[in-house]
Amino acid sequence: MIKLPALTFREWTGPLTADLVREPSKFGLGQIPSRLLPDATTKAICGFCSTGCGLTIHLKDGEAINLTPDPEYPVNLGAACPKGWEALSVLDASDRAMMPLLHGKPVDWDTALRFFCDKMREIQAKHGTEATAFLSTGQIMFEEMAYLGALAKFGMGMIHGDGNTRQCMATAVAAYKESFGFDSPPFTYEDFEQSDVLIFIGANPCIAHPIMWQRVLKNKRNPKIIVVDPRSTETAMAATQHYAIRPKSDLTLLYGIAHLLIRDHSIDEAFIAKHTTGFNDFADFVFDFAPERVSAETGLSQAQLMLFADTIRKGTPRVSFWWTMGVNQGHQATRTAQAIINLALMTGNIGKPGTGANSITGQCNAMGSRLFSNTTNLLGGHDFRNAMHREKISQATGIPVGRIPDRPSLAYDQIIQAADEGQVKAIWFVATNPSHSWIDQNEMNRVLDKLDFVVVQDMYCSTETAKRAHLVLPAAGWGEKEGCFINSERRLGYSPKVRRAPGQALADFQIFKLIAHYWGCEDLFQEWTTPEAVFRVLQRCSEGQPCEITGIEGYEMIRKSGGVQWPLTKVQVADFQSQIPQHRRLFVDGRFFTADQRANFCFVEPEAPPEQRSDEYPFILLTGRGSSAQWHTETRTGKSAVLSKMSPQELMLDIHPADADKLGLVDGAAIRVISRRAELTTMVRITNCVSEGQVYLPMHDSRVNQLTHASFDPHSRQPSYKYSAVRLIPA
Ligand code: SF4
């Protein structure tokens, strides 16, 4: 017999984010000790997530002693989630990397940098430049990312480098590029407040993007909120319609909705005719997605499908579509994102207030990584394969064109595969922790342990990846260095240095400068003296691109104006007569970035996920963010006692009551979760938040990615974290 849960959902998960945002002081956030009254303030941008909230930093003797959300910043309007409130406290952790560590022993910077360069050169001499690679992050400033990408590729001769944005936003990049002609999220956060219907697909902003959710709650238009998610997430509970589809049947559902809209002539034919390409082929394709088929494959009733279509059909003003990892981390992720884009295009919901096919990014600088990391794209969203682009970037940077590779990097998973096959021998990891976060974690760690040289450059020497490193380079963190982030709505925000880094830790920017010096290529980077100087170089790289930022005068303008969205050209500045609107969206004129200025309809036949359930592994494991108080691998947030208290204290597996009954489980019972790759033991939480046959684990626990099955979207190479087969055995 099942014992009913003794605790409510809220008691299990800790306080809901809305409570925290409304009453932070109740949870011990934002209180300034009376002995530390500030004598000045400055403004910064939060360095965790892609929302890009503005923070007021309270200073004493020039050092940050506390922070509060910035009420004037157009992103967050005076609110912050728990992570933002705790951004300073995690800098004080005892396991900060203070000295370079060579084979676990402290050494001085000179020794560390000589070893770094000697070892990288030795490997390149023996195995070629392609035997060395870097993997970075959307967590460092965009000027730093650009410096890393330029140094590694133009200075050190590497071809291969990618970032952990591959785990997060690569799908949105690939989808936008093919559909719109450029990686161009079209929206501004005001669209949350200006929609009549908001559709969240594979997105749980209540937990993952709590301040964006606050913007939804400010919507005065009494909007309908649709959530498409296999789980009854916090956002689904707050929605007006929740469609709990079978895991990874989202592509079929979206084609089914398109079928109904076309069948019932509920599309914007004028917009389609004037601004798109490929609609007729798409209409022929979705003819096969009749409600009977879609109902059978998604698990939704035909009445539910009709209600969904009715809610967004032509005549409904202002429908906006929002997606995040539930879509991006799938085996057909790019086509699923494009199925969302197709719905926005065919209903004319783009370029107008409260509309858009809107991908929400993950990390604070994911957008900066996408455009300026010099990994898959040449600086400024250019193409390494295009000779004219290489010439342009050579002119903009002063780097001889012969030093610019004529092909893009392998993707992250391909770099790891090349390492497994012995072609890549050394990887330089910057501010990322793939030993925890990469899919099928044990395989990743097996490959890392094969490498001749692992370098980790990070704030903490205790990450799972740093523990495997031959060399650790201690880095300053957010607040200990300056630069810009680019958030989900394309807004560049400036963040200053407000603390000294501990010990001998240096800003990533300074580390790159030193490496350029020790490598002997500093002459190439004579102009790259400060983050703002690099910003100037990147402005030139952006010229003529959809992401052009030449109209920004410099850091001072970004600081004073509440951030600046790209694009901002000099012509726009003149047109705006220097009164730059705080919120701008793309495609207002219906012109896209393709050669013919029309958006493309892209589609493919849905396929079953690569790993299927079986008699031996009868459950589907879903993963996602478990708490608004924890961030990714907990490298920083795990250091805050306040944030730890706000998160569930134990790893818990969500399981449906009927499945728990069959297994004879009571709430809180220990359970072995076994995949074809590994197993872990945890406690069960019996809840209707998951459907029968599905179980759920939060990704920030270090063990969870031992279980996940490594498959990848063929277009974006983004890992598919959301569908793995497991079996359960009571422990
Ligand atoms: Fe805002 Fe994200 Fe920082 Fe929270 S973590 S304060 S939502 S930027």
GROMACS .gro file of C-alpha atoms and ligand atoms in nm, residues 46 48-49 51-53 80-81 83-84 210-211, ligand 1:
model
   20
   46CYS     CA    1   2.422   3.937  -1.301
   48PHE     CA    2   2.453   3.363  -1.394
   49CYS     CA    3   2.171   3.331  -1.645
   51THR     CA    4   1.807   3.698  -1.836
   52GLY     CA    5   2.080   3.953  -1.770
   53CYS     CA    6   1.937   4.128  -1.464
   80ALA     CA    7   1.634   3.931  -0.877
   81CYS     CA    8   1.618   3.557  -0.827
   83LYS     CA    9   2.117   3.327  -0.751
   84GLY     CA   10   2.151   3.697  -0.830
  210PRO     CA   11   1.223   3.336  -1.277
  211ILE     CA   12   1.259   3.702  -1.365
  732SF4    FE1   13   1.841   3.748  -1.303
  732SF4    FE2   14   1.924   3.513  -1.399
  732SF4    FE3   15   2.075   3.651  -1.228
  732SF4    FE4   16   1.853   3.534  -1.145
  732SF4     S1   17   2.034   3.431  -1.224
  732SF4     S2   18   1.920   3.741  -1.094
  732SF4     S3   19   1.719   3.560  -1.322
  732SF4     S4   20   2.021   3.712  -1.436
   0.00000   0.00000   0.00000
